[in-house]
mmCIF file with all atom_site columns, C-alpha atoms in Angstrom:
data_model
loop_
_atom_site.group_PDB
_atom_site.id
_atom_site.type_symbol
_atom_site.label_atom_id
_atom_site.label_alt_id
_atom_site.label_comp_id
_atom_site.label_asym_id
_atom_site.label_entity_id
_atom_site.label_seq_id
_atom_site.pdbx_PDB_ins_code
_atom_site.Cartn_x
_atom_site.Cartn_y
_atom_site.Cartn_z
_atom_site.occupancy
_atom_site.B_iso_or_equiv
_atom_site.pdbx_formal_charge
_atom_site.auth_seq_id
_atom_site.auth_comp_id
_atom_site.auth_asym_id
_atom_site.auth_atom_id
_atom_site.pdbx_PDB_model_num
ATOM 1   C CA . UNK A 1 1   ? 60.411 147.465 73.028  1.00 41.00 ? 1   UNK A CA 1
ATOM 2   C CA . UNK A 1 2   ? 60.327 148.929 69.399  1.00 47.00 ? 2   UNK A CA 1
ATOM 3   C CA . UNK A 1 3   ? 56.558 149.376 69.257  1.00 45.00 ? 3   UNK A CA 1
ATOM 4   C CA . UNK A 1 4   ? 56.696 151.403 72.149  1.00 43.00 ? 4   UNK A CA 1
ATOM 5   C CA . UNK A 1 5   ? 58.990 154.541 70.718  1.00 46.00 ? 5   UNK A CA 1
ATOM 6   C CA . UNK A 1 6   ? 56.915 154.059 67.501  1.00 46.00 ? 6   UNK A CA 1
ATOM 7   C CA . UNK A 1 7   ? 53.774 155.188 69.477  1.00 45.00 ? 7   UNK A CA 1
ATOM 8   C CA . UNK A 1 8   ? 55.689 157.748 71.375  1.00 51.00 ? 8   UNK A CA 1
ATOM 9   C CA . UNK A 1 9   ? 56.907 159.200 68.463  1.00 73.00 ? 9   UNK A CA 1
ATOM 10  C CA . UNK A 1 10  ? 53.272 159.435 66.670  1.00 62.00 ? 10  UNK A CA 1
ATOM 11  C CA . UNK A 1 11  ? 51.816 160.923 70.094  1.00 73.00 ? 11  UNK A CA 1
ATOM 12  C CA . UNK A 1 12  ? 54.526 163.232 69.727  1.00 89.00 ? 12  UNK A CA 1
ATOM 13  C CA . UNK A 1 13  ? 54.353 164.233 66.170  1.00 91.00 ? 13  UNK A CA 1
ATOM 14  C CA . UNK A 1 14  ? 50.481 164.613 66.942  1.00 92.00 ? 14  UNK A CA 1
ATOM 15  C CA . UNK A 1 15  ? 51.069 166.682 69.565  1.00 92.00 ? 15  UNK A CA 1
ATOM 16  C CA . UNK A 1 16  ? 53.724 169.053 68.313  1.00 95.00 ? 16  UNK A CA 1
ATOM 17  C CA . UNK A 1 17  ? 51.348 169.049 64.933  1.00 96.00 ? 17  UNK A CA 1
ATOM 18  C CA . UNK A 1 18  ? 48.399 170.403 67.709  1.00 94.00 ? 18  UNK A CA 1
ATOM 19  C CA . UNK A 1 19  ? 50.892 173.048 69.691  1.00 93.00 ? 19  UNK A CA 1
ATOM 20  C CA . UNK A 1 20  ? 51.932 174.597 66.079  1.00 95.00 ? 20  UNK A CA 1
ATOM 21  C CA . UNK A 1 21  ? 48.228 174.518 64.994  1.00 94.00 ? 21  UNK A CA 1
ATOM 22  C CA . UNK A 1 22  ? 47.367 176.229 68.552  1.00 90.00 ? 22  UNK A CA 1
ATOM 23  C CA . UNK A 1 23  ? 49.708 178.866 68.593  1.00 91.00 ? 23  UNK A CA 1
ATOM 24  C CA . UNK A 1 24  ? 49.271 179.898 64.619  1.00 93.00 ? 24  UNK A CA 1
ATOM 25  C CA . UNK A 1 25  ? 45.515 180.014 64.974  1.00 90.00 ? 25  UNK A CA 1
ATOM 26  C CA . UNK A 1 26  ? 45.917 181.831 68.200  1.00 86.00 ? 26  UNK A CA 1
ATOM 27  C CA . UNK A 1 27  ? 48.189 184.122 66.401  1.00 88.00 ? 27  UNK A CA 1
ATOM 28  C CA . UNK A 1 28  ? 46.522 184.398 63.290  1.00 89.00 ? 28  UNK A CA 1
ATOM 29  C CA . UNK A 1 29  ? 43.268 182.855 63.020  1.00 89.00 ? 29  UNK A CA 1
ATOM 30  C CA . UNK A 1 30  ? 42.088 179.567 61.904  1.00 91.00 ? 30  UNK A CA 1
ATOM 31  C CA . UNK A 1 31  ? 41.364 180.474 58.169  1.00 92.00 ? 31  UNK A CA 1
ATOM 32  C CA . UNK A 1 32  ? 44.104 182.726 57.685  1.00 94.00 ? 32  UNK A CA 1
ATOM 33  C CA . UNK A 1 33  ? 46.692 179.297 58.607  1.00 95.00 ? 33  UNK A CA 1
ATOM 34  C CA . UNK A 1 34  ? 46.999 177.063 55.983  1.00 96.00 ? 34  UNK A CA 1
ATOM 35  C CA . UNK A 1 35  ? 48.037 173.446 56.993  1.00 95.00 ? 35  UNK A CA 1
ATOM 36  C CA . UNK A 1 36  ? 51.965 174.080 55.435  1.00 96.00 ? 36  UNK A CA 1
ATOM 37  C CA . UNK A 1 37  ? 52.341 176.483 57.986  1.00 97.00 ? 37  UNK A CA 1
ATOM 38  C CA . UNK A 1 38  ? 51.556 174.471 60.706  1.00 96.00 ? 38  UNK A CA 1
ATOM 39  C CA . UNK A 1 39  ? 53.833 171.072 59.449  1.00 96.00 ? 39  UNK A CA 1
ATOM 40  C CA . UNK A 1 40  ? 56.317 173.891 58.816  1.00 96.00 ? 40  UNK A CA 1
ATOM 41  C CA . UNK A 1 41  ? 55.931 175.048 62.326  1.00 96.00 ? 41  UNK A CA 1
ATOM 42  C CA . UNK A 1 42  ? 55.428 171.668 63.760  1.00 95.00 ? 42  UNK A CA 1
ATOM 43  C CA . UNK A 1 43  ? 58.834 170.277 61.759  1.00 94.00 ? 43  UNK A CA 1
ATOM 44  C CA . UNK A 1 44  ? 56.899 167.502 60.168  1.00 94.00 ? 44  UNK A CA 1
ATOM 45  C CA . UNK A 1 45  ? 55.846 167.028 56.606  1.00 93.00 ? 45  UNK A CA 1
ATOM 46  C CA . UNK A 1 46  ? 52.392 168.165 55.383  1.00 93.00 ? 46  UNK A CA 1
ATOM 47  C CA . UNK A 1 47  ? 51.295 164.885 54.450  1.00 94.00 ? 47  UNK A CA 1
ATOM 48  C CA . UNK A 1 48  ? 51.940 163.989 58.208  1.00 95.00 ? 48  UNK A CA 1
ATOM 49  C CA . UNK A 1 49  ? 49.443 166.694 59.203  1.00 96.00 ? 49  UNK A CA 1
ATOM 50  C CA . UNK A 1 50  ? 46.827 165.321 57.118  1.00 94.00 ? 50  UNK A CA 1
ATOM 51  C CA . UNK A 1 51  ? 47.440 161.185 58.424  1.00 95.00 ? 51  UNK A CA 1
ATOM 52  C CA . UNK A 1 52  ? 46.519 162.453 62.151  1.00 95.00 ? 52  UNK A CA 1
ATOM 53  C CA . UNK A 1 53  ? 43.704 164.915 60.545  1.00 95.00 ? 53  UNK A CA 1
ATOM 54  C CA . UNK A 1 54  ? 42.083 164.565 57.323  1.00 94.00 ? 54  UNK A CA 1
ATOM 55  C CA . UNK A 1 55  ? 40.525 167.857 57.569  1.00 93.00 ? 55  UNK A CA 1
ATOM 56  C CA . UNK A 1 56  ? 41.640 171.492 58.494  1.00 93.00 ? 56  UNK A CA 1
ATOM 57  C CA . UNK A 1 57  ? 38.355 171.683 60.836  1.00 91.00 ? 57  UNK A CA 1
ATOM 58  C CA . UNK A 1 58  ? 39.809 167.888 62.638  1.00 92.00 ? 58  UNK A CA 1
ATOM 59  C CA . UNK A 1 59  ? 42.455 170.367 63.802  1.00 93.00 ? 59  UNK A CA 1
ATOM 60  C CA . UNK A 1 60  ? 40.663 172.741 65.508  1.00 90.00 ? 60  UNK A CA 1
ATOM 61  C CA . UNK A 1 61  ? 37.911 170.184 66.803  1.00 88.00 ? 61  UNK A CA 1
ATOM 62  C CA . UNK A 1 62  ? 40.694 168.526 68.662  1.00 89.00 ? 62  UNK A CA 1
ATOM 63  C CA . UNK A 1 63  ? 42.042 171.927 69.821  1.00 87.00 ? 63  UNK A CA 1
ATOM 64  C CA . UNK A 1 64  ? 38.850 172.955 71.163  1.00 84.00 ? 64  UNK A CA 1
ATOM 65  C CA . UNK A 1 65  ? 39.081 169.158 73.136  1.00 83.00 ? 65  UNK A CA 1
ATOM 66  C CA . UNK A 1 66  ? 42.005 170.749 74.775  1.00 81.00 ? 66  UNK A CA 1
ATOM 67  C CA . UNK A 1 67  ? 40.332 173.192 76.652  1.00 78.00 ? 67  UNK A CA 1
ATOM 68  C CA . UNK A 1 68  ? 39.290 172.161 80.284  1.00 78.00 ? 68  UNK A CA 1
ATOM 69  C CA . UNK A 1 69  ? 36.027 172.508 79.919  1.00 75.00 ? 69  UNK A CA 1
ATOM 70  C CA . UNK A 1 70  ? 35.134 170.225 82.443  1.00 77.00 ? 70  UNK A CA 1
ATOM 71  C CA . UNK A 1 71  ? 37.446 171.687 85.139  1.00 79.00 ? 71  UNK A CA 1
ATOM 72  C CA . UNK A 1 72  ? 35.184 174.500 85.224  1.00 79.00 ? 72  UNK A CA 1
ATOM 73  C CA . UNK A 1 73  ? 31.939 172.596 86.612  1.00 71.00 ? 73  UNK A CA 1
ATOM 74  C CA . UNK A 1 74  ? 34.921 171.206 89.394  1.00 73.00 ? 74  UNK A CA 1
ATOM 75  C CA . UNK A 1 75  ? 35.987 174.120 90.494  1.00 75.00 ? 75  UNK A CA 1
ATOM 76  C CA . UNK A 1 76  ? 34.888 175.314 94.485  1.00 76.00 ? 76  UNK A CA 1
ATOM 77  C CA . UNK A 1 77  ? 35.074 178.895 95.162  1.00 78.00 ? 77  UNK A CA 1
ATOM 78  C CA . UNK A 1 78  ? 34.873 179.386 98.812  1.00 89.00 ? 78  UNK A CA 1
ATOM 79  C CA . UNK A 1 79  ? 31.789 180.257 99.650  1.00 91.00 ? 79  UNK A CA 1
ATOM 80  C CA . UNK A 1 80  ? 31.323 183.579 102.380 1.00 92.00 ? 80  UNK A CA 1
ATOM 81  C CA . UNK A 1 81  ? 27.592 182.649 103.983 1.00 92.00 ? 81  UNK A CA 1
ATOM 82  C CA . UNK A 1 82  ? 25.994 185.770 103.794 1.00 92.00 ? 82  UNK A CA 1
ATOM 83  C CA . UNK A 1 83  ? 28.442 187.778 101.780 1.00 94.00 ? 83  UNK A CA 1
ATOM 84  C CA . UNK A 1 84  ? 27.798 187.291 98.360  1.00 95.00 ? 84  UNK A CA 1
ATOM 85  C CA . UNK A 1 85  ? 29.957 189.861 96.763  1.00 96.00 ? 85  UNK A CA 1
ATOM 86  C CA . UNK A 1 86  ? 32.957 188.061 98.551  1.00 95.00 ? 86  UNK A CA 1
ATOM 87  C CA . UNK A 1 87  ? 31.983 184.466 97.157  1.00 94.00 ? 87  UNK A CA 1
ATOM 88  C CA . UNK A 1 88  ? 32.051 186.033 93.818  1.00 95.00 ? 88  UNK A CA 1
ATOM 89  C CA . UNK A 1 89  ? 35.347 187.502 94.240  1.00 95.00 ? 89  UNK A CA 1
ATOM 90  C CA . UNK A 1 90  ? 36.343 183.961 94.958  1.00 93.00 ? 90  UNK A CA 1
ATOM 91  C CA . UNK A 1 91  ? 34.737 182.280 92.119  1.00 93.00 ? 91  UNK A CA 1
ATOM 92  C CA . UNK A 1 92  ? 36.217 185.377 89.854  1.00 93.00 ? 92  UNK A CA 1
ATOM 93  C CA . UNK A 1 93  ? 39.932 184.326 91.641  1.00 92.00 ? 93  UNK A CA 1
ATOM 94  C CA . UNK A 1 94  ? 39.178 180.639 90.796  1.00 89.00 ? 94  UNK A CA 1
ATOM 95  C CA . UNK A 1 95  ? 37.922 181.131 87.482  1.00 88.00 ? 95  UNK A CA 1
ATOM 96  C CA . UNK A 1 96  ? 40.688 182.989 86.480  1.00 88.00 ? 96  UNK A CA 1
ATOM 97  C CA . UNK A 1 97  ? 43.238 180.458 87.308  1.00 84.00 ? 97  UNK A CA 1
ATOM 98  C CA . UNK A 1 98  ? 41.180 178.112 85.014  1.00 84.00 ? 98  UNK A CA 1
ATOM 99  C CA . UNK A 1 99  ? 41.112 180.812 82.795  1.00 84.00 ? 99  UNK A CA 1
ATOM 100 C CA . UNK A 1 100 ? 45.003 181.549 82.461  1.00 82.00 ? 100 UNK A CA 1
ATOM 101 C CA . UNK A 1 101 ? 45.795 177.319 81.946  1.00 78.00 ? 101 UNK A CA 1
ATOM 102 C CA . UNK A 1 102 ? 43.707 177.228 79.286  1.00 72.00 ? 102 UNK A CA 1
ATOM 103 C CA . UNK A 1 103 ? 45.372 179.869 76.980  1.00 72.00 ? 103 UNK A CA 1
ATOM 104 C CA . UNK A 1 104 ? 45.609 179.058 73.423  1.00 75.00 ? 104 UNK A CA 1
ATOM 105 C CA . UNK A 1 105 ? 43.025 176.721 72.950  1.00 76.00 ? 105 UNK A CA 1
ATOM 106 C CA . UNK A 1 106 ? 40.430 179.024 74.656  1.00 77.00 ? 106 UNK A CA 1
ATOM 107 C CA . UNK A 1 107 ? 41.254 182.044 73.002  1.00 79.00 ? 107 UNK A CA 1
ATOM 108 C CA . UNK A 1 108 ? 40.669 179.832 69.600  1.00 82.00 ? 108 UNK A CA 1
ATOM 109 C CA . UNK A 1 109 ? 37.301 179.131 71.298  1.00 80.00 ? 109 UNK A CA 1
ATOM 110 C CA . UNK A 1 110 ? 35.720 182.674 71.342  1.00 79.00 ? 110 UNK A CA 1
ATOM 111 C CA . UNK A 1 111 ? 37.735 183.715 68.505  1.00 81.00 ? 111 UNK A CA 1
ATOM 112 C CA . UNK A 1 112 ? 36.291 180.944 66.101  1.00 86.00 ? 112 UNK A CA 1
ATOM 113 C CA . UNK A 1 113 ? 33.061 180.246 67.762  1.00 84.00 ? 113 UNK A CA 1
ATOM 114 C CA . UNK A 1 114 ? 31.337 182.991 65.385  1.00 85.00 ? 114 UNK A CA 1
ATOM 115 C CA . UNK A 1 115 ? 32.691 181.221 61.844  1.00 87.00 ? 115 UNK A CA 1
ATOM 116 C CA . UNK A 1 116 ? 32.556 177.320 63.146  1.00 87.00 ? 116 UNK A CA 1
ATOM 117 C CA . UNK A 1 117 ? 29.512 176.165 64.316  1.00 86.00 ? 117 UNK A CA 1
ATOM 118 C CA . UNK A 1 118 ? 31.487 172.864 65.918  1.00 81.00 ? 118 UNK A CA 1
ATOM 119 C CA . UNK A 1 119 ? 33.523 175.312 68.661  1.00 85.00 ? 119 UNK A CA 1
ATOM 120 C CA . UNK A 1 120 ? 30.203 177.668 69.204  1.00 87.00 ? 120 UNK A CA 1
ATOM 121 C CA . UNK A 1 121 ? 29.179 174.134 70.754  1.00 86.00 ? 121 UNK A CA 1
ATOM 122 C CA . UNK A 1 122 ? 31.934 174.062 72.862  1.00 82.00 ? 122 UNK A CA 1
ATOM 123 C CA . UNK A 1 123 ? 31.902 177.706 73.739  1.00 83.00 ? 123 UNK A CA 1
ATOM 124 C CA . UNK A 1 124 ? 28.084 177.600 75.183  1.00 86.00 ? 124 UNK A CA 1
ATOM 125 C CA . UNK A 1 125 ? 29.196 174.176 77.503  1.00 86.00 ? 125 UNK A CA 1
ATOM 126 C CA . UNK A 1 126 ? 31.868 176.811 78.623  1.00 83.00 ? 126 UNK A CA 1
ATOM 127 C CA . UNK A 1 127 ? 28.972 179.176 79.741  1.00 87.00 ? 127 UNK A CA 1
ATOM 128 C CA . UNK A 1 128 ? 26.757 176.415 80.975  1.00 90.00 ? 128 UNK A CA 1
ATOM 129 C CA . UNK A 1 129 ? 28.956 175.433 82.853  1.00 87.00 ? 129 UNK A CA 1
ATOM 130 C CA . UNK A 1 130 ? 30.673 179.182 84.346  1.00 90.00 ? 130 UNK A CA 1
ATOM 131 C CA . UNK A 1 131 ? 27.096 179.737 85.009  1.00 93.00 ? 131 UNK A CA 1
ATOM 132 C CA . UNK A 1 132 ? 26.544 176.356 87.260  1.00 91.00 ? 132 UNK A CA 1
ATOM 133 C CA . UNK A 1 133 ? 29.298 177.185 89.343  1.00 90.00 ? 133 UNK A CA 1
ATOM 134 C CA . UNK A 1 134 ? 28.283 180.673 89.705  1.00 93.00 ? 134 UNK A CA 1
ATOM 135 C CA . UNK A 1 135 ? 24.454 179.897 90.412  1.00 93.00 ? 135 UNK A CA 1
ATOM 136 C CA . UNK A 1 136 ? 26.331 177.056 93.378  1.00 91.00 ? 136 UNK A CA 1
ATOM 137 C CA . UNK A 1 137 ? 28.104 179.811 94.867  1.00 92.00 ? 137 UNK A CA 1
ATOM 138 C CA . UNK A 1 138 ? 25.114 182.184 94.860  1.00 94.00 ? 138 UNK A CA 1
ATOM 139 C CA . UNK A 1 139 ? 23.324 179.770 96.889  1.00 92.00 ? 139 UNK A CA 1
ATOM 140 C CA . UNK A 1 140 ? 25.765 178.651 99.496  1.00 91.00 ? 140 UNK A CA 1
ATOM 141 C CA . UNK A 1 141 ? 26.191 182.467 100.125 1.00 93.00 ? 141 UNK A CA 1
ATOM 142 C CA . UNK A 1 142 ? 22.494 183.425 100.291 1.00 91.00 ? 142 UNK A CA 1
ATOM 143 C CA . UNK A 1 143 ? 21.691 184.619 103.491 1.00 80.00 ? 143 UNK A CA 1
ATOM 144 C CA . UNK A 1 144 ? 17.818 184.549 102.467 1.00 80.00 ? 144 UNK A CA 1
ATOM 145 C CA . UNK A 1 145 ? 16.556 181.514 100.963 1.00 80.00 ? 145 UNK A CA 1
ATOM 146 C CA . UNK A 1 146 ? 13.309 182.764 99.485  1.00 87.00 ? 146 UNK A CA 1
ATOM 147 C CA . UNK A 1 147 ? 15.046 184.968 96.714  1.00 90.00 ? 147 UNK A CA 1
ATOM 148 C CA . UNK A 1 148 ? 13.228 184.195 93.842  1.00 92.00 ? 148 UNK A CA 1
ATOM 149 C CA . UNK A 1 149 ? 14.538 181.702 90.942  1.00 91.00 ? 149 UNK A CA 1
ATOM 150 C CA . UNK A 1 150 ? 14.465 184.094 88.263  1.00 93.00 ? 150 UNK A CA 1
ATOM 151 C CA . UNK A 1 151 ? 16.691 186.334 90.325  1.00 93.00 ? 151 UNK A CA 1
ATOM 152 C CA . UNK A 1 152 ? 19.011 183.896 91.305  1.00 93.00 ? 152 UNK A CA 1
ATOM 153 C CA . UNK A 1 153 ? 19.448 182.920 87.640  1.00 94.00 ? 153 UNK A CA 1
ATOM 154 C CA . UNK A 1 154 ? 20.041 186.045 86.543  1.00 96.00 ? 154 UNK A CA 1
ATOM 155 C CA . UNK A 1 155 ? 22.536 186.741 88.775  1.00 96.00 ? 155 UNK A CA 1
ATOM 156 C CA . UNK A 1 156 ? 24.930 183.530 88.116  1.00 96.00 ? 156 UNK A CA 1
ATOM 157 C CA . UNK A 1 157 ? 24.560 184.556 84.475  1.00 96.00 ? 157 UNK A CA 1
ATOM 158 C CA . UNK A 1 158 ? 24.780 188.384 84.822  1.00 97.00 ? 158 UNK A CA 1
ATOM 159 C CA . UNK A 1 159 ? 28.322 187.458 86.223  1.00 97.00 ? 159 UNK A CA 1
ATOM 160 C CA . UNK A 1 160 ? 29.574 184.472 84.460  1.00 95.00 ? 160 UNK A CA 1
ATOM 161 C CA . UNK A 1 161 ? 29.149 187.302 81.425  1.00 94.00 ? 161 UNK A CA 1
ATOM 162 C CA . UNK A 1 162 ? 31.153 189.473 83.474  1.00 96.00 ? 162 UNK A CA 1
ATOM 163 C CA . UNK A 1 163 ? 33.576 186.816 84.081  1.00 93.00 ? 163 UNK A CA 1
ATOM 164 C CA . UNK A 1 164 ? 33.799 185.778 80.989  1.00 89.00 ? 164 UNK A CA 1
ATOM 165 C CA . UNK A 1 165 ? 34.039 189.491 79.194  1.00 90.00 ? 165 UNK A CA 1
ATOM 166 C CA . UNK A 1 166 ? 36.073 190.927 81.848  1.00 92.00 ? 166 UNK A CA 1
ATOM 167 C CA . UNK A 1 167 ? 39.250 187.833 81.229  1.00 88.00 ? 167 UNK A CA 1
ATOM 168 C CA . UNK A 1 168 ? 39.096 188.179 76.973  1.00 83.00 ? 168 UNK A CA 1
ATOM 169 C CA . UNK A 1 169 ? 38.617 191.840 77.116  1.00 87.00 ? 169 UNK A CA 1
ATOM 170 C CA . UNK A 1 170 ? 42.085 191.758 79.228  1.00 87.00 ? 170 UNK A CA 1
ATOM 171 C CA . UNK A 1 171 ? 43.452 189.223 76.690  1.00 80.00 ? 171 UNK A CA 1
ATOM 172 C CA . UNK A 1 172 ? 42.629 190.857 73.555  1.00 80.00 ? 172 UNK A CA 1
ATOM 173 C CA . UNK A 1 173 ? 44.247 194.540 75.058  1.00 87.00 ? 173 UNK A CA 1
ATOM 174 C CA . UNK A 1 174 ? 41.030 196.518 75.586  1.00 92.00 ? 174 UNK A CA 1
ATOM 175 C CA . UNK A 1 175 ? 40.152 198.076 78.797  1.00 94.00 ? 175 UNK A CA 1
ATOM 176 C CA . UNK A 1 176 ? 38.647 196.241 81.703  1.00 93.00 ? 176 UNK A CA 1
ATOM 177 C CA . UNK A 1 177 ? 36.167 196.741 84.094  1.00 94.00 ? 177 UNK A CA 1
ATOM 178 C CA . UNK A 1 178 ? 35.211 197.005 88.050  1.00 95.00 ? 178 UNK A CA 1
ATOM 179 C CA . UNK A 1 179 ? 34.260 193.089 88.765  1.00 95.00 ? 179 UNK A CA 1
ATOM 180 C CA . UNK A 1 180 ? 33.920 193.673 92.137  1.00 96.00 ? 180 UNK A CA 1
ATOM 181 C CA . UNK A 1 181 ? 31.621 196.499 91.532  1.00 97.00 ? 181 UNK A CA 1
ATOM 182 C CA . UNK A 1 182 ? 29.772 194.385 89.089  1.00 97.00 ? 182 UNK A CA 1
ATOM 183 C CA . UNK A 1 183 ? 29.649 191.665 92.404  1.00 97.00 ? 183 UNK A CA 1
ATOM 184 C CA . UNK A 1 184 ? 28.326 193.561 94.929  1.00 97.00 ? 184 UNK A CA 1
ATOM 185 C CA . UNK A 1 185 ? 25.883 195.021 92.637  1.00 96.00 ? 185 UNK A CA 1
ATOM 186 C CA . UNK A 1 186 ? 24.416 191.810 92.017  1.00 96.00 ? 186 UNK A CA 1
ATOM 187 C CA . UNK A 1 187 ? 24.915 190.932 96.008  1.00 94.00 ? 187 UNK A CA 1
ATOM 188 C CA . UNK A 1 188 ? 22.799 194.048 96.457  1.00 93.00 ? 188 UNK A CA 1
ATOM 189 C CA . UNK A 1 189 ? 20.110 192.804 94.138  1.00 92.00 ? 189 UNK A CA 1
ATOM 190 C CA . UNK A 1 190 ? 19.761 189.793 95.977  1.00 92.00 ? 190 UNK A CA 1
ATOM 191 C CA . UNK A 1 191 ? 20.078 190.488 99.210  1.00 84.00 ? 191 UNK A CA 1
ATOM 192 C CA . UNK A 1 192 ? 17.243 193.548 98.603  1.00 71.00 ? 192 UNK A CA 1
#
């Protein structure tokens, strides 16, 4: 059918146009990449760029749609009743998995989330929802069910920070820290 290798060749196009896009703002940041670079790297004309985005910022809006965001709230740590330093070991195995398939696109996230107020969106959904899973697993581990609410949420968000600082700080080079230390702290503190 010659409508159908029309449409795979746009999807294709598009999504070579995305991969360049996601690798040169990975590599160099999203205002330092003009759009020539990115046909050039994509193998497509400029003017193609601009019929699948009429803006720079289309770009990275649909590379920030690229990131799993919604695997996140999915995911299901094993939870250890009683242990909760070992369910967060599990969530911080699990998360990084997530972590690791979303490459590109999430390091555009937190790189570009301070400049573009359209990824800081998507960048506080990825908290929300890192601290949901967290909070889930805090509870199924709990041996005491009276630990207060404000100490439960501080917990799940003490760590999704952790989680979430501990993964760029290993992407971006700098040294990392003790996250099971930081777990069994928090275990401690609610379990006290």
């Amino acid at each position: 059918m010659p409508g159908t290798s029309r449409v795979r060749s746009a999807e294709d196009s598009r999504a070579r146009i995305l991969d360049a896009a996601e690798a040169l703002f990975a590599e160099e940041g999203y205002d330092a990449t003009p759009t020539s670079r990115i046909a050039e790297r994509a193998g497509v004309y400029k003017g193609l760029v601009f019929h699948y985005f009429a803006r720079k910022i289309d770009i990275l809006l649909a590379l920030v749609d690229r990131v799993p965001i919604e695997q996140i709230a999915s995911l299901e740590a094993e939870v250890v009743p009683g242990d909760v330093p070992a369910t967060l070991g599990n969530v911080a195995a699990d998360f990084d998995v997530w972590y690791t398939r979303s490459s590109g696109a999430r390091l555009i996230l937190f790189r570009e989330a301070a400049t573009h107020p359209e990824v800081s969106g998507a960048l506080a959904e990825v908290n929300a929802k890192l601290i949901g899973l967290v909070r889930r697993a805090i509870e199924g581990a709990l041996p005491d069910p009276a630990v207060p609410e404000g100490r439960r949420t501080a917990a799940a968000t003490t760590f999704a920070v952790a989680l979430l600082n501990h993964a760029h700080w290993r992407d971006v080079g700098l040294p990392t820290f003790d996250l099971a230390g930081v777990a069994e702290l928090l275990g401690a503190g609610l379990t006290a």
